[in-house]
Short mmCIF file of C-alpha atoms and ligand atoms in Angstrom, two decimals:
data_model
loop_
_atom_site.label_atom_id
_atom_site.label_comp_id
_atom_site.label_asym_id
_atom_site.label_seq_id
_atom_site.Cartn_x
_atom_site.Cartn_y
_atom_site.Cartn_z
CA MET F 28 32.05 -53.44 12.10
CA ASN F 29 31.24 -54.79 15.55
CA SER F 30 28.43 -53.48 17.77
CA VAL F 31 31.43 -52.01 20.13
CA SER F 32 32.15 -49.44 17.28
CA LYS F 33 28.79 -48.67 16.29
CA ALA F 34 28.16 -47.47 19.37
CA TRP F 35 30.88 -45.04 19.32
CA ARG F 36 29.61 -43.65 15.91
CA PRO F 37 28.89 -40.32 16.11
CA GLU F 38 25.40 -39.07 14.04
CA PRO F 39 26.22 -37.97 10.88
CA ARG F 40 27.88 -34.43 10.63
CA LEU F 41 25.42 -31.69 9.56
CA THR F 42 27.42 -29.73 7.32
CA ASP F 43 26.84 -26.52 4.95
CA HIS F 44 29.51 -25.14 3.11
CA VAL F 45 30.93 -22.24 5.02
CA ASP F 46 33.59 -19.55 4.33
CA LEU F 47 35.71 -19.96 7.69
CA SER F 48 35.76 -22.54 10.40
CA ILE F 49 37.55 -21.59 13.52
CA VAL F 50 38.56 -24.84 16.17
CA VAL F 51 39.16 -24.71 19.44
CA PRO F 52 40.38 -27.20 21.81
CA ILE F 53 38.70 -27.18 25.23
CA TYR F 54 39.91 -28.99 28.13
CA ASN F 55 38.45 -27.58 31.42
CA GLU F 56 37.95 -23.96 30.47
CA ARG F 57 34.56 -23.27 31.90
CA THR F 58 35.86 -19.89 33.03
CA VAL F 59 36.76 -18.24 29.66
CA LEU F 60 34.13 -19.99 27.57
CA PRO F 61 31.75 -16.85 27.69
CA MET F 62 34.75 -14.78 26.92
CA LEU F 63 35.68 -16.60 24.46
CA TYR F 64 32.37 -16.84 22.84
CA GLY F 65 31.45 -13.29 23.19
CA ARG F 66 34.94 -12.07 21.58
CA LEU F 67 34.74 -14.44 18.59
CA ARG F 68 30.99 -12.95 17.67
CA ARG F 69 32.14 -9.61 18.06
CA VAL F 70 34.60 -10.34 15.81
CA LEU F 71 33.32 -12.73 13.23
CA ASP F 72 29.60 -10.96 12.88
CA PRO F 73 30.70 -7.75 11.13
CA LEU F 74 32.85 -9.60 8.54
CA GLU F 75 30.00 -10.65 6.91
CA ILE F 76 31.23 -14.15 5.97
CA SER F 77 29.55 -17.29 6.91
CA TYR F 78 31.47 -19.29 9.51
CA GLU F 79 31.32 -22.00 11.90
CA LEU F 80 32.68 -22.54 15.34
CA VAL F 81 33.84 -26.03 16.06
CA LEU F 82 34.20 -26.13 19.95
CA VAL F 83 36.24 -29.66 20.77
CA ASP F 84 35.32 -30.86 24.27
CA ASP F 85 38.42 -32.85 25.20
CA GLY F 86 37.02 -34.63 27.91
CA SER F 87 36.72 -31.71 30.36
CA SER F 88 35.72 -32.57 34.13
CA ASP F 89 34.75 -29.27 35.07
CA GLY F 90 31.17 -29.03 33.45
CA SER F 91 33.01 -27.09 30.01
CA GLY F 92 30.97 -30.06 28.18
CA ASP F 93 27.78 -29.20 29.49
CA ASP F 94 28.21 -25.25 29.17
CA LEU F 95 29.14 -25.88 25.52
CA LEU F 96 25.79 -27.96 24.81
CA GLU F 97 23.98 -25.36 26.15
CA LEU F 98 25.64 -22.95 23.35
CA ALA F 99 25.56 -25.56 20.63
CA THR F 100 21.61 -25.44 21.19
CA ALA F 101 21.55 -21.40 21.80
CA SER F 102 23.58 -20.68 18.63
CA SER F 103 23.46 -21.92 15.15
CA VAL F 104 26.86 -21.26 14.27
CA VAL F 105 28.23 -23.35 17.49
CA LYS F 106 29.35 -27.30 16.50
CA VAL F 107 29.84 -29.20 19.73
CA VAL F 108 32.40 -32.18 19.19
CA ARG F 109 32.78 -33.87 22.43
CA LEU F 110 35.49 -36.52 22.87
CA SER F 111 34.83 -39.78 24.74
CA ARG F 112 37.56 -38.52 27.16
CA ASN F 113 41.04 -36.33 27.38
CA PHE F 114 42.81 -37.28 24.48
CA GLY F 115 45.26 -34.37 24.74
CA LYS F 116 45.50 -31.15 22.52
CA GLU F 117 46.72 -32.87 19.68
CA ALA F 118 44.05 -35.37 19.28
CA ALA F 119 41.20 -32.93 20.21
CA LEU F 120 42.68 -30.73 17.28
CA THR F 121 42.35 -33.74 14.82
CA ALA F 122 38.94 -34.33 15.70
CA GLY F 123 38.15 -30.61 15.33
CA LEU F 124 39.84 -30.20 11.86
CA ASP F 125 37.89 -33.61 10.77
CA GLN F 126 34.79 -32.12 11.42
CA THR F 127 35.39 -28.58 9.51
CA CYS F 128 33.62 -27.56 6.60
CA GLY F 129 35.17 -24.20 5.54
CA ASP F 130 37.11 -22.99 2.63
CA ALA F 131 39.74 -21.54 5.66
CA VAL F 132 40.06 -22.96 8.76
CA ILE F 133 41.66 -21.03 12.13
CA ILE F 134 42.57 -22.77 15.20
CA LEU F 135 42.98 -20.91 18.29
CA ASP F 136 43.34 -21.80 21.96
CA ALA F 137 40.07 -21.45 24.49
CA ASP F 138 42.22 -19.25 26.55
CA LEU F 139 42.41 -15.95 24.49
CA GLN F 140 45.97 -16.11 24.31
CA ASP F 141 45.25 -16.13 20.53
CA PRO F 142 43.68 -13.12 20.13
CA PRO F 143 40.68 -13.15 17.53
CA GLU F 144 41.39 -9.69 16.68
CA LEU F 145 43.57 -10.72 14.13
CA ILE F 146 40.99 -13.06 12.31
CA SER F 147 40.65 -10.43 9.63
CA GLN F 148 44.20 -10.22 8.96
CA MET F 149 44.74 -13.50 8.55
CA LEU F 150 41.77 -13.86 5.99
CA ALA F 151 43.32 -10.83 3.88
CA ALA F 152 46.71 -12.82 3.75
CA PHE F 153 44.41 -16.26 3.03
CA HIS F 154 42.63 -14.21 0.31
CA ASP F 155 46.39 -12.84 -0.99
CA GLY F 156 47.06 -16.85 -1.87
CA SER F 157 48.72 -18.15 1.24
CA ASP F 158 47.52 -21.50 1.96
CA ILE F 159 48.78 -21.02 5.37
CA VAL F 160 48.81 -18.16 7.36
CA CYS F 161 51.23 -18.81 10.34
CA MET F 162 51.18 -16.39 13.63
CA ARG F 163 54.73 -16.00 15.13
CA ARG F 164 54.67 -14.75 18.86
CA ARG F 165 56.42 -11.83 19.04
CA SER F 166 56.14 -11.32 22.70
CA ARG F 167 54.43 -13.86 25.21
CA ALA F 168 52.95 -11.82 28.02
CA GLY F 169 52.15 -14.13 31.46
CA GLU F 170 54.96 -16.85 30.79
CA THR F 171 58.00 -17.42 32.98
CA TRP F 172 61.50 -16.62 31.56
CA ILE F 173 62.27 -20.33 31.76
CA LYS F 174 59.50 -21.30 29.69
CA ARG F 175 60.41 -18.72 27.06
CA LEU F 176 64.02 -19.73 27.07
CA SER F 177 63.33 -23.45 26.95
CA ALA F 178 60.94 -22.88 23.83
CA HIS F 179 63.58 -20.65 21.95
CA LEU F 180 65.84 -23.44 22.43
CA PHE F 181 64.06 -25.96 21.76
CA TYR F 182 62.96 -24.56 18.13
CA ARG F 183 66.35 -23.94 17.46
CA LEU F 184 67.50 -27.52 18.01
CA LEU F 185 64.69 -29.05 16.20
CA ASN F 186 65.33 -27.02 13.00
CA ARG F 187 68.79 -27.91 13.01
CA ILE F 188 68.10 -31.63 12.95
CA SER F 189 64.89 -32.05 11.30
CA ARG F 190 64.65 -31.83 7.39
CA VAL F 191 61.14 -29.85 7.95
CA GLU F 192 61.70 -26.20 8.44
CA ILE F 193 59.03 -25.48 11.78
CA PRO F 194 58.85 -21.51 11.89
CA GLU F 195 60.09 -20.73 15.32
CA ASP F 196 57.97 -19.54 17.89
CA THR F 197 55.09 -20.27 16.22
CA GLY F 198 52.15 -22.27 18.09
CA ASP F 199 48.89 -23.96 17.18
CA PHE F 200 47.30 -20.78 15.90
CA ARG F 201 47.29 -20.34 12.62
CA LEU F 202 44.82 -20.53 9.30
CA MET F 203 44.85 -23.26 6.75
CA SER F 204 43.20 -23.54 3.70
CA ARG F 205 40.66 -26.56 2.87
CA ARG F 206 43.69 -27.82 0.51
CA ALA F 207 46.10 -27.37 3.47
CA VAL F 208 43.70 -29.28 5.89
CA ASN F 209 43.15 -32.28 3.22
CA ALA F 210 46.97 -32.71 3.33
CA LEU F 211 47.21 -32.94 6.94
CA GLN F 212 44.58 -35.46 6.70
CA LEU F 213 46.27 -37.51 5.29
CA LEU F 214 49.00 -37.88 7.73
CA PRO F 215 47.92 -40.81 10.06
CA GLU F 216 50.83 -41.08 12.44
CA ARG F 217 49.20 -41.72 16.04
CA ASN F 218 52.75 -39.34 17.60
CA ARG F 219 50.89 -36.26 16.52
CA TYR F 220 53.27 -33.19 16.98
CA MET F 221 51.04 -30.77 15.41
CA LYS F 222 53.54 -28.30 14.69
CA GLY F 223 55.75 -30.35 12.74
CA LEU F 224 52.67 -31.77 11.05
CA PHE F 225 51.63 -28.25 9.94
CA ALA F 226 54.95 -27.51 8.45
CA TRP F 227 55.06 -30.81 6.75
CA VAL F 228 52.52 -29.89 4.52
CA GLY F 229 54.47 -27.29 2.97
CA LEU F 230 52.45 -25.10 0.95
CA PRO F 231 52.69 -21.29 0.68
CA THR F 232 52.95 -20.01 3.78
CA HIS F 233 52.71 -15.91 5.16
CA VAL F 234 53.96 -15.31 8.94
CA ILE F 235 52.40 -12.95 10.81
CA GLU F 236 53.87 -11.70 14.10
CA TYR F 237 51.66 -10.73 17.01
CA ASP F 238 51.94 -10.16 20.97
CA ARG F 239 50.80 -13.32 22.74
CA GLU F 240 48.62 -12.35 25.81
CA ALA F 241 48.48 -13.54 28.98
CA ARG F 242 45.78 -16.25 29.65
CA ALA F 243 42.25 -14.53 30.28
CA ALA F 244 41.14 -16.93 33.36
CA GLY F 245 41.91 -20.06 34.08
CA THR F 246 45.25 -22.15 34.39
CA SER F 247 47.76 -23.75 32.09
CA LYS F 248 47.60 -27.20 31.57
CA TRP F 249 51.17 -27.82 30.81
CA ASN F 250 53.91 -28.46 33.25
CA VAL F 251 57.78 -28.74 33.08
CA LEU F 252 57.58 -32.44 32.58
CA GLY F 253 54.52 -32.31 29.86
CA LEU F 254 56.88 -30.07 28.20
CA PHE F 255 59.90 -31.90 28.42
CA GLY F 256 57.74 -35.03 26.68
CA LEU F 257 56.37 -32.66 24.36
CA ALA F 258 59.74 -31.46 23.21
CA LEU F 259 60.82 -34.98 22.87
CA GLU F 260 57.92 -35.85 20.71
CA GLY F 261 58.99 -32.90 18.41
CA ILE F 262 62.56 -34.27 18.33
CA THR F 263 61.47 -37.76 18.04
CA SER F 264 58.96 -37.42 15.23
CA PHE F 265 60.63 -35.56 13.09
CA SER F 266 64.54 -36.38 12.92
CA VAL F 267 66.59 -39.51 13.71
CA ALA F 268 69.51 -37.38 14.34
CA PRO F 269 69.85 -38.20 17.97
CA LEU F 270 70.23 -41.88 16.88
CA ARG F 271 73.20 -40.74 15.10
CA TRP F 272 74.58 -38.82 18.11
CA ALA F 273 74.45 -41.90 19.78
CA THR F 274 76.36 -43.72 17.22
CA SER F 275 78.98 -40.77 17.26
CA LEU F 276 79.13 -40.88 20.94
CA GLY F 277 79.82 -44.38 21.16
CA LEU F 278 82.80 -44.10 18.28
CA LEU F 279 84.41 -41.15 20.57
CA VAL F 280 84.17 -43.54 23.26
CA ALA F 281 85.59 -46.46 21.59
CA LEU F 282 88.33 -44.36 20.23
CA LEU F 283 89.24 -43.12 23.97
CA GLY F 284 88.93 -46.19 25.35
CA THR F 285 91.51 -47.32 22.57
CA SER F 286 94.24 -44.75 23.32
CA PHE F 287 93.87 -45.34 26.87
CA GLY F 288 94.52 -49.18 26.63
CA LEU F 289 97.77 -48.04 24.46
CA TRP F 290 98.60 -45.48 26.81
CA ILE F 291 98.62 -48.16 29.55
CA VAL F 292 100.47 -50.90 27.36
CA ILE F 293 103.45 -48.21 26.70
CA LYS F 294 103.02 -47.31 30.40
CA THR F 295 103.73 -50.68 31.54
CA LEU F 296 106.73 -51.36 28.80
CA VAL F 297 108.70 -47.96 29.64
CA PHE F 298 108.12 -47.92 33.59
CA GLY F 299 106.93 -51.20 34.50
CA ASN F 300 103.60 -52.14 35.85
CA PRO F 301 102.79 -51.06 39.54
CA VAL F 302 99.13 -52.60 39.92
CA GLY F 303 96.99 -49.82 40.71
CA GLY F 304 94.01 -48.18 38.79
CA TYR F 305 91.11 -48.89 40.90
CA PRO F 306 89.81 -45.46 40.41
CA SER F 307 90.38 -44.94 36.83
CA LEU F 308 88.69 -48.49 36.41
CA ILE F 309 85.41 -47.09 38.44
CA ALA F 310 85.49 -44.02 36.50
CA VAL F 311 85.55 -45.68 32.97
CA ILE F 312 83.18 -48.83 33.86
CA THR F 313 80.46 -45.85 35.23
CA PHE F 314 81.17 -43.66 32.36
CA MET F 315 80.53 -46.69 29.93
CA GLY F 316 77.42 -47.57 31.52
CA GLY F 317 76.04 -44.12 31.66
CA ILE F 318 76.62 -43.90 27.98
CA GLN F 319 75.08 -47.30 27.12
CA LEU F 320 72.25 -46.76 29.06
CA LEU F 321 71.48 -43.34 27.61
CA SER F 322 71.89 -44.64 24.17
CA ILE F 323 69.58 -47.91 24.64
CA GLY F 324 67.19 -45.39 26.13
CA LEU F 325 67.08 -43.48 23.26
CA VAL F 326 66.90 -46.55 20.79
CA GLY F 327 63.80 -47.40 23.26
CA GLU F 328 62.20 -44.15 22.54
CA TYR F 329 61.91 -44.56 18.98
CA VAL F 330 60.73 -48.52 19.48
CA GLY F 331 58.37 -47.37 21.47
CA LYS F 332 56.89 -45.04 18.86
CA THR F 333 57.19 -47.45 16.27
CA TYR F 334 55.16 -49.76 18.87
CA PHE F 335 52.13 -47.03 19.22
CA GLU F 336 52.08 -46.52 15.76
CA THR F 337 51.82 -50.06 14.32
CA LYS F 338 48.67 -50.35 16.76
CA LYS F 339 46.80 -48.26 14.63
CA ARG F 340 44.51 -46.81 17.22
CA PRO F 341 42.17 -44.23 16.21
CA LEU F 342 43.08 -40.86 17.36
CA TYR F 343 40.14 -40.02 19.58
CA VAL F 344 36.84 -41.65 20.09
CA ILE F 345 33.73 -39.30 19.66
CA ARG F 346 31.08 -39.14 22.30
CA ASP F 347 28.69 -36.82 20.26
CA VAL F 348 28.61 -33.87 17.89
CA VAL F 349 26.09 -31.56 18.91
CA ARG F 350 24.85 -28.66 16.57
CA ASN F 351 21.70 -26.45 16.61
CA PRO F 352 19.34 -28.40 13.96
CA ALA F 353 18.02 -25.02 12.54
CA ALA F 354 21.52 -24.34 11.76
CA SER F 355 21.91 -26.82 8.62
CA SER F 356 20.06 -29.52 6.65
CA ARG F 357 22.20 -31.02 4.08
CA THR F 358 24.15 -34.34 5.62
CA ASN F 359 27.79 -35.09 5.40
CA PRO F 360 29.08 -38.16 6.82
CA LEU F 361 32.44 -38.30 8.75
CA PRO F 362 35.33 -39.64 6.59
CA GLU F 363 35.05 -43.25 6.49
CA ARG F 364 38.78 -44.18 7.81
CA LYS F 365 38.06 -43.04 11.44
CA PHE F 366 35.27 -45.65 11.53
CA HIS F 367 37.91 -48.43 10.37
CA ALA F 368 40.41 -47.13 13.04
CA ALA F 369 37.72 -46.93 15.60
CA SER F 370 37.04 -50.75 15.11
CA ASN F 371 40.72 -52.28 15.63
N1 UDP O 421 43.79 -28.74 25.82
C1 UDP O 421 43.18 -29.83 25.58
N2 UDP O 421 43.30 -30.73 25.85
C2 UDP O 421 44.19 -30.84 26.74
C3 UDP O 421 45.09 -29.69 27.35
C4 UDP O 421 44.98 -28.38 26.94
O1 UDP O 421 42.09 -29.20 24.72
O2 UDP O 421 44.77 -32.14 27.34
C5 UDP O 421 43.54 -26.93 25.44
C6 UDP O 421 43.40 -26.21 25.98
O3 UDP O 421 42.13 -25.75 26.61
C7 UDP O 421 43.95 -24.76 25.72
C8 UDP O 421 44.67 -25.23 24.78
O4 UDP O 421 44.55 -26.56 24.45
O5 UDP O 421 42.77 -24.30 24.49
C9 UDP O 421 46.14 -24.68 25.29
O6 UDP O 421 46.40 -25.18 26.44
P1 UDP O 421 47.13 -24.35 27.67
O7 UDP O 421 46.52 -22.73 27.44
O8 UDP O 421 46.92 -24.78 29.01
O9 UDP O 421 48.52 -24.17 26.94
P2 UDP O 421 49.52 -22.81 26.78
O10 UDP O 421 49.33 -21.96 26.31
O11 UDP O 421 49.79 -22.44 28.33
O12 UDP O 421 50.72 -23.81 26.03
MG1 MG O 422 47.66 -20.88 26.66
#
């Protein structure tokens, strides 16, 4: 291992076994952090279980990282994982999951759109034998109808074309057993569409419905383009159906072209050949050009994905893992695969 990757190497993780780990990805959420922490403590303390809060700073630029460090030194239940830069929510989640040591792990958003009050209900389902407790949104306050409609259509399309059943209207808010987390960690892909990966794991799943609240403070990190990218990511990660569509479309167009050719031959034989057809020629050429570009783009989407997978870059780079030293004593180093990956 070279010296660069050594510099990246975080301190060995300090862990004790806990009953529950909560993973929260955080990117520029300074305004909601005190609320988040307060509400989590209010919900978790009365449950009388041992727990840890794994707060992942995904390269925030608003000072969230500093606030988190303060929290980690002040509170014995907080473990802060700071990434070296912004890697995106999916990578931040993966980093957080890799640092957990609970029998059960719950993922929730920092903005309190996923109410921590439901944790006891999730734990009850877990104790009843479910490995995954999925939270399905019954309503989504504070989200535009465009976002709701596009999400609705997207889930339906994705389930129709992929072999993995991805529960509709569920987000990353969920509970996973240690077994499910271990299975998830076996998936090495760089293109991480987490909702799909969770579903891929399978295992007994229980679904609980809830009303999604509006953001407690701050602004959503998503825009239309970002969501479109995520949708494309979801589809191309879990299905090659679009490639088949391109083939079918090609077949259809070839069939139409042949019929059109036959029609011209017949027309010429029956009615003679008055030269013309310039507009139809242009129409056919542009139509064909459009379809060809679309298909090449589609193929490119998959080739691009393969390209990034073959690089085998690490999913994230950890700047540091900070935890109140009083919190625990046993050491348990991080999984080796992260370091192999970091040295590439
Ligand atoms: N997030 C992150 N990295 C990013 C973008 C978002 O860790 O690059 C976190 C963010 O702090 C929040 C969660 O992902 O805890 C969900 O983000 P957001 O609320 O903006 O998404 P929405 O709820 O609008 O889908
Ligand atoms: Mg949100």
